[in-house]
Coordinates of C-alpha atoms (C1' of nucleotides) in Angstrom, one line a residue:
Chain A
M59 CA -3.8 25.0 8.7
N60 CA -7.3 23.8 8.7
A61 CA -8.4 24.4 5.1
M62 CA -7.0 22.9 2.0
M63 CA -3.3 23.3 1.6
H64 CA -2.2 21.8 -1.7
P65 CA -5.2 20.2 -3.4
T66 CA -4.0 17.5 -5.7
T67 CA -6.4 16.1 -8.2
D68 CA -5.7 13.5 -10.8
V69 CA -8.2 12.5 -13.3
M70 CA -5.8 10.7 -15.6
R71 CA -6.5 7.0 -16.1
P72 CA -3.6 4.5 -16.2
I73 CA -2.4 3.4 -19.6
E74 CA -1.1 -0.1 -19.5
L75 CA 1.4 -1.3 -22.0
R76 CA 1.0 -5.1 -22.1
R77 CA 4.3 -6.9 -22.7
P78 CA 5.1 -10.5 -23.0
A79 CA 4.9 -12.1 -19.6
A80 CA 8.2 -12.6 -17.9
P81 CA 7.5 -15.2 -15.2
L82 CA 9.9 -16.1 -12.5
R83 CA 12.6 -13.5 -13.2
G84 CA 16.0 -13.5 -11.8
S85 CA 16.8 -11.5 -8.7
D86 CA 17.5 -7.8 -8.9
G87 CA 17.9 -5.5 -5.9
G88 CA 15.5 -5.0 -3.0
T89 CA 14.1 -7.5 -0.6
D90 CA 14.0 -11.2 -1.2
F91 CA 10.4 -11.0 -2.3
P92 CA 9.4 -14.3 -4.0
K93 CA 9.0 -14.3 -7.7
F94 CA 5.5 -14.9 -9.0
A95 CA 4.3 -15.0 -12.6
S96 CA 4.0 -11.4 -13.6
T97 CA 3.2 -9.0 -16.4
R98 CA 5.4 -5.9 -17.2
V99 CA 3.6 -2.6 -17.2
S100 CA 4.8 0.9 -17.7
F101 CA 3.5 4.3 -16.7
L102 CA 4.4 7.8 -17.7
K103 CA 5.4 10.4 -15.2
D104 CA 2.5 11.5 -13.1
R105 CA 0.1 8.8 -14.3
T106 CA -2.0 7.1 -11.8
I107 CA -1.4 3.3 -11.4
Y108 CA -4.5 2.8 -9.3
F109 CA -6.9 4.9 -7.3
E110 CA -7.8 4.6 -3.6
G111 CA -11.0 2.6 -3.6
D112 CA -10.3 0.7 -6.8
D113 CA -10.7 -3.1 -6.8
A114 CA -7.5 -4.4 -5.3
S115 CA -6.9 -7.0 -7.9
H116 CA -3.2 -6.7 -8.3
H117 CA 0.1 -6.4 -6.5
Y118 CA 3.1 -4.5 -7.9
R119 CA 6.8 -4.6 -7.7
V120 CA 8.9 -1.7 -9.0
V121 CA 11.5 -2.6 -11.6
S122 CA 12.6 0.9 -12.3
G123 CA 11.5 4.5 -11.4
T124 CA 9.8 5.9 -8.4
V125 CA 6.2 5.6 -7.3
R126 CA 4.2 7.6 -4.7
L127 CA 1.4 6.1 -2.6
C128 CA -1.0 8.9 -1.5
K129 CA -4.0 9.4 0.8
V130 CA -6.1 12.5 0.3
T131 CA -8.8 14.0 2.4
E132 CA -12.1 15.4 1.1
D133 CA -10.8 18.9 1.3
G134 CA -7.6 18.1 -0.6
R135 CA -5.0 17.6 2.1
R136 CA -2.6 14.9 1.0
Q137 CA -0.3 12.6 2.8
I138 CA 2.2 10.5 0.9
V139 CA 2.6 7.1 2.6
A140 CA 5.7 5.8 0.8
F141 CA 7.9 6.2 -2.2
P142 CA 8.5 2.7 -3.5
T143 CA 11.6 2.4 -5.8
A144 CA 13.3 -0.4 -7.6
G145 CA 12.8 -3.7 -5.8
D146 CA 10.0 -2.4 -3.5
C147 CA 6.5 -3.8 -3.5
F148 CA 3.2 -2.1 -3.1
G149 CA -0.5 -2.7 -3.6
W150 CA -0.9 -5.5 -1.1
T151 CA -4.0 -5.3 1.1
G152 CA -6.2 -7.5 3.1
W153 CA -9.2 -5.7 1.8
D154 CA -11.1 -5.7 -1.5
S155 CA -10.0 -2.3 -2.5
Y156 CA -6.9 -0.2 -2.3
C157 CA -6.7 2.2 0.7
H158 CA -4.4 4.7 -1.1
S159 CA -3.7 5.7 -4.7
A160 CA -0.5 4.9 -6.5
E161 CA 1.1 7.3 -9.0
A162 CA 4.3 7.4 -11.1
V163 CA 6.7 10.0 -9.8
T164 CA 9.0 9.3 -12.7
P165 CA 8.4 7.0 -15.7
V166 CA 8.2 3.6 -14.1
V167 CA 8.3 0.0 -15.1
L168 CA 6.4 -2.4 -12.8
E169 CA 5.8 -6.1 -12.5
K170 CA 2.1 -6.6 -12.0
I171 CA 1.0 -9.8 -10.2
S172 CA -2.6 -10.8 -9.9
R173 CA -3.8 -11.2 -6.4
R174 CA -5.2 -14.6 -7.1
S175 CA -1.9 -16.0 -8.5
I176 CA -0.2 -14.9 -5.3
E177 CA -2.8 -16.6 -3.2
E178 CA -2.7 -19.8 -5.2
A179 CA 1.1 -19.9 -5.2
V180 CA 1.3 -19.3 -1.4
Q181 CA -1.3 -22.0 -0.9
S182 CA 0.7 -24.6 -2.7
N183 CA 4.1 -23.4 -1.5
P184 CA 4.1 -22.2 2.0
G185 CA 7.7 -21.0 1.7
L186 CA 6.5 -18.2 -0.5
G187 CA 4.3 -16.8 2.2
R188 CA 7.4 -16.0 4.3
G189 CA 8.6 -13.6 1.7
V190 CA 5.3 -11.7 1.7
L191 CA 5.4 -11.8 5.5
A192 CA 8.8 -10.3 5.6
M193 CA 7.8 -7.6 3.2
L194 CA 4.8 -6.6 5.3
S195 CA 6.8 -6.7 8.5
D196 CA 9.4 -4.4 7.0
Q197 CA 6.8 -2.0 5.8
L198 CA 5.1 -1.9 9.2
M199 CA 8.4 -1.2 10.9
S200 CA 9.2 1.7 8.5
A201 CA 5.7 3.0 9.2
H202 CA 6.4 3.0 12.9
N203 CA 9.6 4.9 12.3
H204 CA 7.7 7.4 10.2
F205 CA 5.2 7.9 13.1
L206 CA 8.1 9.3 15.1
L207 CA 9.0 11.6 12.3
L208 CA 5.5 12.9 11.7
G209 CA 4.6 13.1 15.3
R210 CA 7.7 14.3 17.0
M211 CA 10.4 15.7 14.7
T212 CA 11.1 19.3 13.7
A213 CA 11.3 20.4 10.0
A214 CA 15.0 20.2 9.9
E215 CA 15.0 16.7 11.5
R216 CA 12.4 15.5 9.0
I217 CA 14.4 16.7 6.0
A218 CA 17.6 15.2 7.4
A219 CA 15.9 11.9 8.0
F220 CA 14.5 11.9 4.5
L221 CA 17.8 12.7 2.9
V222 CA 19.5 10.0 5.0
E223 CA 16.8 7.5 4.1
L224 CA 17.2 8.3 0.4
A225 CA 21.0 8.1 0.6
R226 CA 20.8 4.8 2.3
R227 CA 18.4 3.4 -0.2
Q228 CA 20.7 4.6 -3.0
D229 CA 23.8 3.1 -1.2
R230 CA 25.4 6.5 -1.0
L231 CA 25.5 7.0 2.7
D232 CA 29.1 6.2 3.1
D233 CA 30.3 8.0 0.0
E234 CA 31.7 11.2 1.2
G235 CA 30.2 13.9 -0.9
G236 CA 28.1 11.4 -2.7
T237 CA 25.3 12.7 -4.9
I238 CA 21.8 11.4 -4.3
D239 CA 18.8 11.6 -6.6
L240 CA 15.7 13.5 -5.6
P241 CA 13.3 12.4 -8.2
M242 CA 10.2 13.9 -6.6
S243 CA 9.0 17.5 -6.4
R244 CA 9.1 19.7 -3.3
I245 CA 5.3 19.2 -3.0
D246 CA 5.8 15.4 -2.9
I247 CA 8.5 15.8 -0.3
A248 CA 6.3 18.1 1.8
D249 CA 3.4 15.8 1.6
Y250 CA 5.6 12.9 2.7
L251 CA 7.1 14.8 5.6
G252 CA 3.9 16.5 6.8
L253 CA 5.2 20.0 5.9
T254 CA 4.6 22.7 3.3
I255 CA 6.7 23.3 0.2
E256 CA 7.9 26.6 1.6
T257 CA 9.1 25.0 4.7
V258 CA 10.9 22.2 2.8
S259 CA 12.5 24.8 0.5
R260 CA 13.6 27.0 3.3
T261 CA 15.0 24.1 5.3
I262 CA 17.0 22.8 2.4
S263 CA 18.3 26.3 1.7
A264 CA 19.4 26.6 5.3
M265 CA 21.2 23.3 5.1
K266 CA 23.0 24.5 2.0
R267 CA 24.0 27.7 3.8
D268 CA 25.3 25.6 6.7
G269 CA 27.3 23.4 4.4
L270 CA 25.4 20.3 5.3
I271 CA 24.5 19.7 1.7
S272 CA 25.1 21.3 -1.7
A273 CA 23.3 21.0 -5.0
T274 CA 24.4 21.2 -8.6
A275 CA 21.1 20.8 -10.3
L276 CA 17.5 20.5 -9.0
G277 CA 16.7 16.9 -8.5
S278 CA 20.0 16.0 -7.0
I279 CA 21.8 16.8 -3.8
R280 CA 25.3 16.3 -2.6
L281 CA 25.8 15.3 1.0
G282 CA 28.7 17.2 2.7
R283 CA 29.5 15.4 5.9
S284 CA 26.6 13.1 6.2
E285 CA 27.3 12.4 9.9
A286 CA 25.8 15.8 10.8
L287 CA 22.7 14.9 8.9
E288 CA 22.5 11.5 10.6
Q289 CA 22.9 13.3 13.9
L290 CA 19.9 15.5 13.0
A291 CA 17.9 12.5 11.8
L292 CA 18.7 11.0 15.2
A293 CA 16.4 8.0 14.8
A294 CA 15.7 6.0 18.0
Chain B
M156 CA 9.8 22.0 20.2
N157 CA 13.3 20.7 19.6
A158 CA 14.3 19.7 23.0
M159 CA 12.8 17.1 25.2
M160 CA 9.0 17.4 25.6
H161 CA 7.9 14.8 28.0
P162 CA 10.7 12.5 28.9
T163 CA 9.3 9.1 29.7
T164 CA 11.7 6.6 31.2
D165 CA 10.8 3.2 32.3
V166 CA 13.3 1.1 34.2
M167 CA 10.9 -1.6 35.5
R168 CA 11.5 -5.0 34.3
P169 CA 8.6 -7.2 33.3
I170 CA 7.2 -9.7 35.8
E171 CA 5.8 -12.7 34.2
L172 CA 3.2 -14.8 36.0
R173 CA 3.4 -18.2 34.4
R174 CA 0.0 -20.0 34.2
P175 CA -0.9 -23.4 32.9
A176 CA -0.8 -23.3 29.1
A177 CA -4.1 -22.9 27.4
P178 CA -3.4 -24.0 23.9
L179 CA -5.9 -23.6 21.0
R180 CA -8.4 -21.5 22.8
G181 CA -11.8 -20.7 21.5
S182 CA -12.5 -17.5 19.6
D183 CA -13.0 -14.3 21.5
G184 CA -13.3 -10.9 19.9
G185 CA -10.8 -9.3 17.5
T186 CA -9.6 -10.5 14.2
D187 CA -9.6 -14.1 13.1
F188 CA -6.0 -14.6 14.1
P189 CA -5.2 -18.3 14.1
K190 CA -4.8 -20.0 17.5
F191 CA -1.4 -21.2 18.3
A192 CA -0.2 -22.9 21.5
S193 CA 0.2 -20.1 24.0
T194 CA 1.1 -19.3 27.6
R195 CA -0.9 -16.8 29.7
V196 CA 1.0 -14.0 31.2
S197 CA -0.2 -11.0 33.2
F198 CA 1.3 -7.5 33.7
L199 CA 0.5 -4.9 36.3
K200 CA -0.4 -1.4 35.1
D201 CA 2.7 0.5 33.7
R202 CA 4.9 -2.6 33.7
T203 CA 7.0 -3.1 30.6
I204 CA 6.2 -6.2 28.5
Y205 CA 9.4 -5.9 26.4
F206 CA 11.9 -3.2 25.5
E207 CA 12.8 -1.9 22.1
G208 CA 15.9 -3.8 21.2
D209 CA 15.0 -6.9 23.2
D210 CA 15.3 -10.3 21.5
A211 CA 12.1 -10.7 19.6
S212 CA 11.4 -14.2 20.8
H213 CA 7.6 -14.0 21.3
H214 CA 4.4 -12.7 19.8
Y215 CA 1.5 -11.5 22.0
R216 CA -2.3 -11.4 21.8
V217 CA -4.2 -9.3 24.2
V218 CA -6.8 -11.2 26.2
S219 CA -7.9 -8.2 28.4
G220 CA -6.7 -4.7 29.2
T221 CA -4.9 -2.2 27.1
V222 CA -1.2 -2.1 26.0
R223 CA 0.8 0.7 24.5
L224 CA 3.6 0.3 22.0
C225 CA 6.2 3.1 22.2
K226 CA 9.2 4.4 20.4
V227 CA 11.4 6.9 22.2
T228 CA 14.2 9.1 20.9
E229 CA 17.5 9.6 22.7
D230 CA 16.4 13.0 24.0
G231 CA 13.1 11.6 25.4
R232 CA 10.5 12.4 22.8
R233 CA 8.0 9.6 22.7
Q234 CA 5.6 8.4 20.0
I235 CA 3.0 5.8 20.8
V236 CA 2.5 3.5 17.8
A237 CA -0.6 1.7 18.8
F238 CA -2.9 0.8 21.7
P239 CA -3.6 -2.9 21.3
T240 CA -6.7 -4.1 23.2
A241 CA -8.6 -7.4 23.6
G242 CA -8.2 -9.5 20.5
D243 CA -5.3 -7.4 19.1
C244 CA -1.9 -8.8 18.4
F245 CA 1.5 -7.2 18.7
G246 CA 5.2 -8.1 18.9
W247 CA 5.5 -9.5 15.4
T248 CA 8.6 -8.5 13.5
G249 CA 10.7 -9.7 10.7
W250 CA 13.8 -8.8 12.7
D251 CA 15.7 -10.3 15.6
S252 CA 14.7 -7.6 18.0
Y253 CA 11.7 -5.5 18.8
C254 CA 11.6 -2.1 17.2
H255 CA 9.4 -0.6 19.9
S256 CA 8.7 -1.2 23.6
A257 CA 5.4 -2.6 24.9
E258 CA 3.9 -1.5 28.2
A259 CA 0.7 -2.2 30.1
V260 CA -1.6 0.8 30.1
T261 CA -4.0 -1.1 32.5
P262 CA -3.5 -4.5 34.1
V263 CA -3.4 -6.8 31.2
V264 CA -3.6 -10.5 30.5
L265 CA -1.8 -11.7 27.4
E266 CA -1.4 -14.9 25.4
K267 CA 2.3 -15.3 24.7
I268 CA 3.3 -17.3 21.7
S269 CA 6.9 -18.3 20.9
R270 CA 8.1 -17.1 17.6
R271 CA 9.4 -20.6 16.7
S272 CA 6.0 -22.2 17.4
I273 CA 4.3 -19.8 15.0
E274 CA 6.9 -20.4 12.3
E275 CA 6.6 -24.2 12.7
A276 CA 2.8 -24.1 12.6
V277 CA 2.8 -21.9 9.5
Q278 CA 5.3 -24.2 7.9
S279 CA 3.1 -27.3 8.4
N280 CA -0.2 -25.5 7.8
P281 CA -0.1 -22.8 5.2
G282 CA -3.6 -21.7 6.0
L283 CA -2.4 -20.3 9.3
G284 CA -0.1 -18.0 7.4
R285 CA -3.2 -16.2 6.0
G286 CA -4.3 -15.1 9.4
V287 CA -0.9 -13.6 10.2
L288 CA -0.9 -11.9 6.8
A289 CA -4.4 -10.5 7.4
M290 CA -3.3 -9.1 10.7
L291 CA -0.2 -7.4 9.3
S292 CA -2.2 -6.0 6.3
D293 CA -4.7 -4.5 8.7
Q294 CA -2.0 -3.0 10.9
L295 CA -0.3 -1.5 7.9
M296 CA -3.6 0.0 6.7
S297 CA -4.2 1.6 10.2
A298 CA -0.7 2.9 10.1
H299 CA -1.3 4.6 6.8
N300 CA -4.5 6.2 8.2
H301 CA -2.5 7.4 11.2
F302 CA 0.0 9.0 8.8
L303 CA -2.8 11.3 7.6
L304 CA -3.7 12.1 11.2
L305 CA -0.1 12.9 12.2
G306 CA 0.9 14.7 9.1
R307 CA -2.2 16.7 8.1
M308 CA -4.8 17.0 10.8
T309 CA -5.4 19.7 13.4
A310 CA -5.5 19.0 17.1
A311 CA -9.3 18.9 17.2
E312 CA -9.5 16.6 14.2
R313 CA -6.9 14.3 15.8
I314 CA -8.9 14.1 19.1
A315 CA -12.1 13.5 17.3
A316 CA -10.6 10.8 15.2
F317 CA -9.1 9.2 18.3
L318 CA -12.5 9.2 20.1
V319 CA -14.3 7.8 17.1
E320 CA -11.7 5.1 16.8
L321 CA -12.1 4.2 20.4
A322 CA -15.9 4.2 20.2
R323 CA -15.8 2.0 17.1
R324 CA -13.5 -0.5 18.8
Q325 CA -15.8 -0.5 21.8
D326 CA -18.9 -0.9 19.6
R327 CA -20.3 2.3 20.9
L328 CA -20.3 4.4 17.8
D329 CA -24.0 4.0 17.1
D330 CA -25.2 4.2 20.7
E331 CA -26.4 7.8 21.1
G332 CA -24.9 9.2 24.2
G333 CA -22.8 6.0 24.6
T334 CA -20.1 6.1 27.1
I335 CA -16.6 5.0 26.1
D336 CA -13.6 4.0 28.1
L337 CA -10.5 6.1 28.1
P338 CA -8.1 3.8 29.9
M339 CA -4.9 5.8 29.0
S340 CA -3.6 9.0 30.5
R341 CA -3.5 12.4 28.7
I342 CA 0.2 11.9 28.2
D343 CA -0.4 8.7 26.4
I344 CA -3.1 10.3 24.2
A345 CA -0.8 13.2 23.5
D346 CA 2.1 10.9 22.5
Y347 CA -0.2 8.8 20.3
L348 CA -1.6 11.9 18.5
G349 CA 1.6 13.9 18.2
L350 CA 0.4 16.6 20.6
T351 CA 1.2 17.8 24.1
I352 CA -0.9 17.0 27.2
E353 CA -2.0 20.7 27.4
T354 CA -3.3 20.7 23.9
V355 CA -5.1 17.4 24.4
S356 CA -6.7 18.8 27.6
R357 CA -7.7 22.1 26.1
T358 CA -9.2 20.5 23.0
I359 CA -11.2 18.0 25.1
S360 CA -12.4 20.9 27.3
A361 CA -13.4 22.9 24.2
M362 CA -15.4 19.9 22.9
K363 CA -17.2 19.6 26.2
R364 CA -18.1 23.3 26.0
D365 CA -19.4 22.8 22.5
G366 CA -21.5 19.9 23.7
L367 CA -19.7 17.4 21.4
I368 CA -18.9 15.3 24.4
S369 CA -19.4 15.2 28.1
A370 CA -17.7 13.4 30.9
T371 CA -18.9 12.0 34.2
A372 CA -15.6 10.7 35.5
L373 CA -12.0 10.9 34.3
G374 CA -11.3 7.9 32.2
S375 CA -14.6 7.8 30.5
I376 CA -16.3 10.1 28.0
R377 CA -19.8 10.3 26.7
L378 CA -20.4 11.1 23.0
G379 CA -23.2 13.6 22.4
R380 CA -24.0 13.5 18.7
S381 CA -21.2 11.4 17.4
E382 CA -21.9 12.5 13.8
A383 CA -20.3 15.9 14.6
L384 CA -17.2 14.1 15.8
E385 CA -17.1 11.8 12.8
Q386 CA -17.5 14.9 10.6
L387 CA -14.4 16.3 12.3
A388 CA -12.5 13.1 12.1
L389 CA -13.3 13.3 8.3
A390 CA -11.1 10.3 7.3
A391 CA -10.6 10.0 3.6
Chain C
dC116 C1' -8.1 15.2 56.1
dG117 C1' -4.2 16.3 53.6
dC118 C1' -1.2 14.7 50.2
dC119 C1' 0.3 14.3 45.4
dA120 C1' 0.2 12.9 40.6
dG121 C1' -2.5 14.0 36.9
dA122 C1' -5.4 17.2 34.8
dT123 C1' -6.9 21.8 33.7
dT124 C1' -6.3 26.6 32.8
dG125 C1' -3.8 30.8 31.7
dA126 C1' 0.0 33.8 29.6
dT127 C1' 3.4 33.8 26.3
dA128 C1' 6.7 32.2 22.7
dC129 C1' 7.8 30.2 18.6
dA130 C1' 7.9 27.0 14.6
dC131 C1' 5.7 26.5 10.8
dA132 C1' 1.7 27.8 7.8
dT133 C1' -0.1 31.2 4.9
dC134 C1' -0.1 34.9 1.6
dA135 C1' 2.6 37.2 -1.8
dA136 C1' 6.3 38.2 -4.9
dT137 C1' 10.5 37.0 -7.3
dT138 C1' 13.6 34.1 -9.3
dC139 C1' 15.0 29.8 -11.2
dT140 C1' 14.7 25.7 -14.6
dC141 C1' 14.0 23.8 -18.4
dG142 C1' 11.3 22.6 -22.5
dT143 C1' 9.9 24.8 -26.8
dG144 C1' 9.9 27.3 -30.9
dG145 C1' 11.7 31.0 -33.6
Chain D
dC34 C1' 21.6 29.1 -30.3
dC35 C1' 19.0 32.0 -27.8
dA36 C1' 14.6 34.2 -26.4
dC37 C1' 10.4 33.1 -24.4
dG38 C1' 6.9 31.2 -21.4
dA39 C1' 5.2 28.4 -17.7
dG40 C1' 5.6 25.7 -13.9
dA41 C1' 8.5 24.9 -10.0
dA42 C1' 11.3 26.6 -6.5
dT43 C1' 12.9 30.1 -3.6
dT44 C1' 12.5 34.1 -0.7
dG45 C1' 10.1 37.6 2.1
dA46 C1' 6.4 39.4 5.3
dT47 C1' 3.1 38.1 8.3
dG48 C1' -0.3 35.2 10.9
dT49 C1' -1.6 31.4 13.8
dG50 C1' -1.9 26.8 15.9
dT51 C1' 0.3 24.6 19.1
dA52 C1' 4.3 24.2 22.3
dT53 C1' 6.2 26.0 26.4
dC54 C1' 6.3 27.8 30.9
dA55 C1' 3.7 28.5 35.0
dA56 C1' 0.0 28.2 38.3
dT57 C1' -4.1 26.2 40.0
dC58 C1' -7.4 22.7 40.4
dT59 C1' -9.1 17.9 41.0
dG60 C1' -9.7 13.3 42.6
dG61 C1' -8.0 9.1 44.4
dC62 C1' -5.7 7.2 48.4
dG63 C1' -3.1 6.5 52.6

DNA sequence: CGCCAGATTGATACACATCAATTCTCGTGG
DNA sequence: CCACGAGAATTGATGTGTATCAATCTGGCG
């Protein structure tokens, strides 16, 4: 387990498609994060949005698509920290540089907000700060839940928790037999859950055998009796 | 691994020793968290400060001692989320109730700040919000680092990272042969690092054999050649 | 001095990692 | 439209790091 497991290198530089600014947009899904003046940018699948260590000049909000935030050790071990999707924010930091990299899992469209403009806006309008605060609090809480997953849950429980989380975020938890999207690869899932691809694959296969889930195509999964999954995911 | 590992139940109710309020205190260690009007409270070792699910009415700042923040599953598996010490804050949440419990590892003295007073203060003085923001950002970054530890590091690496973290927080990293405090039990360490007591114990013993560390008494450890430890802890 | 919770150490089990083929998927070009 | 190729996913065989079970040891305290 010690040595490198799935080295993931990425030497592609982001390509930014500058679009006309669309300041103070209306409200689409996600949290009630305040609306700042923003620029639209797009990234192709697997392109890097920023690298760990880059100057943390901007904050992002996902308009569409899925992003992955990664930390990588010197010897190539990778841990995915979050999968922001439509409505989610990322790239906020109290430091000068990002402490993880951000990559496009699917083609993505983002709102890019300069750090300075946020700081100025918050300065002049304290109410805005609350939105940022709420966002950070939520992310911290999710992080703490993920601690429990990474530190104390079995492979099956991690997968179940992951699927339930996805279903919830896609509003498909209550749909019986609802089909959820799995936009990311097995490697991404493994690196998010602290497992290997093989274990992820085997566990998903076992769940299919047991009738917990079924799949038509790769990249989507149907939940059969989601209660059983929630049971496994157990939460607190 | 599935079933309960080290069930930890705590049915003690907090005992609060109300002291004269000491509002707007001077600056002692830790981050530059703004000073709000606060009440001093003390807790004996192993007393619970609040339970997960309790009404999140207050925010805390550690004056002295060490606290542990815990999440526990139904079947008794526990994950410690952080060990706040002097200067650190905890208990902030965007929700109505706490999403983890807080317990005194050692006897502790805390500053207790009502949630409302923070919100009012931030409302009237936007500058204060920045301090809270910085605190949350820092905690989120630590959380992401801990992801890497829980998801991708070996037992030896986790212990090394833990000791280096402690040494750094106690400003003993550069002291050659500096002695650091280990105020928490092996169980606490295990539940923080996602291991078992036995593995923690074995790993520490091995490190002693290898001359990485040495110990005079339980509860304190001397680092012999901290570079080797930092090497193991590898970070990003 | 003897008790007892916590820590250490030992023997063994097992969940997941690792190594190694196969088999799918899906984009591409004939 | 189908054959082809390549990367991704699955499946199998085996290894190993850590959990589990079980004593034994240690150190603080009445």
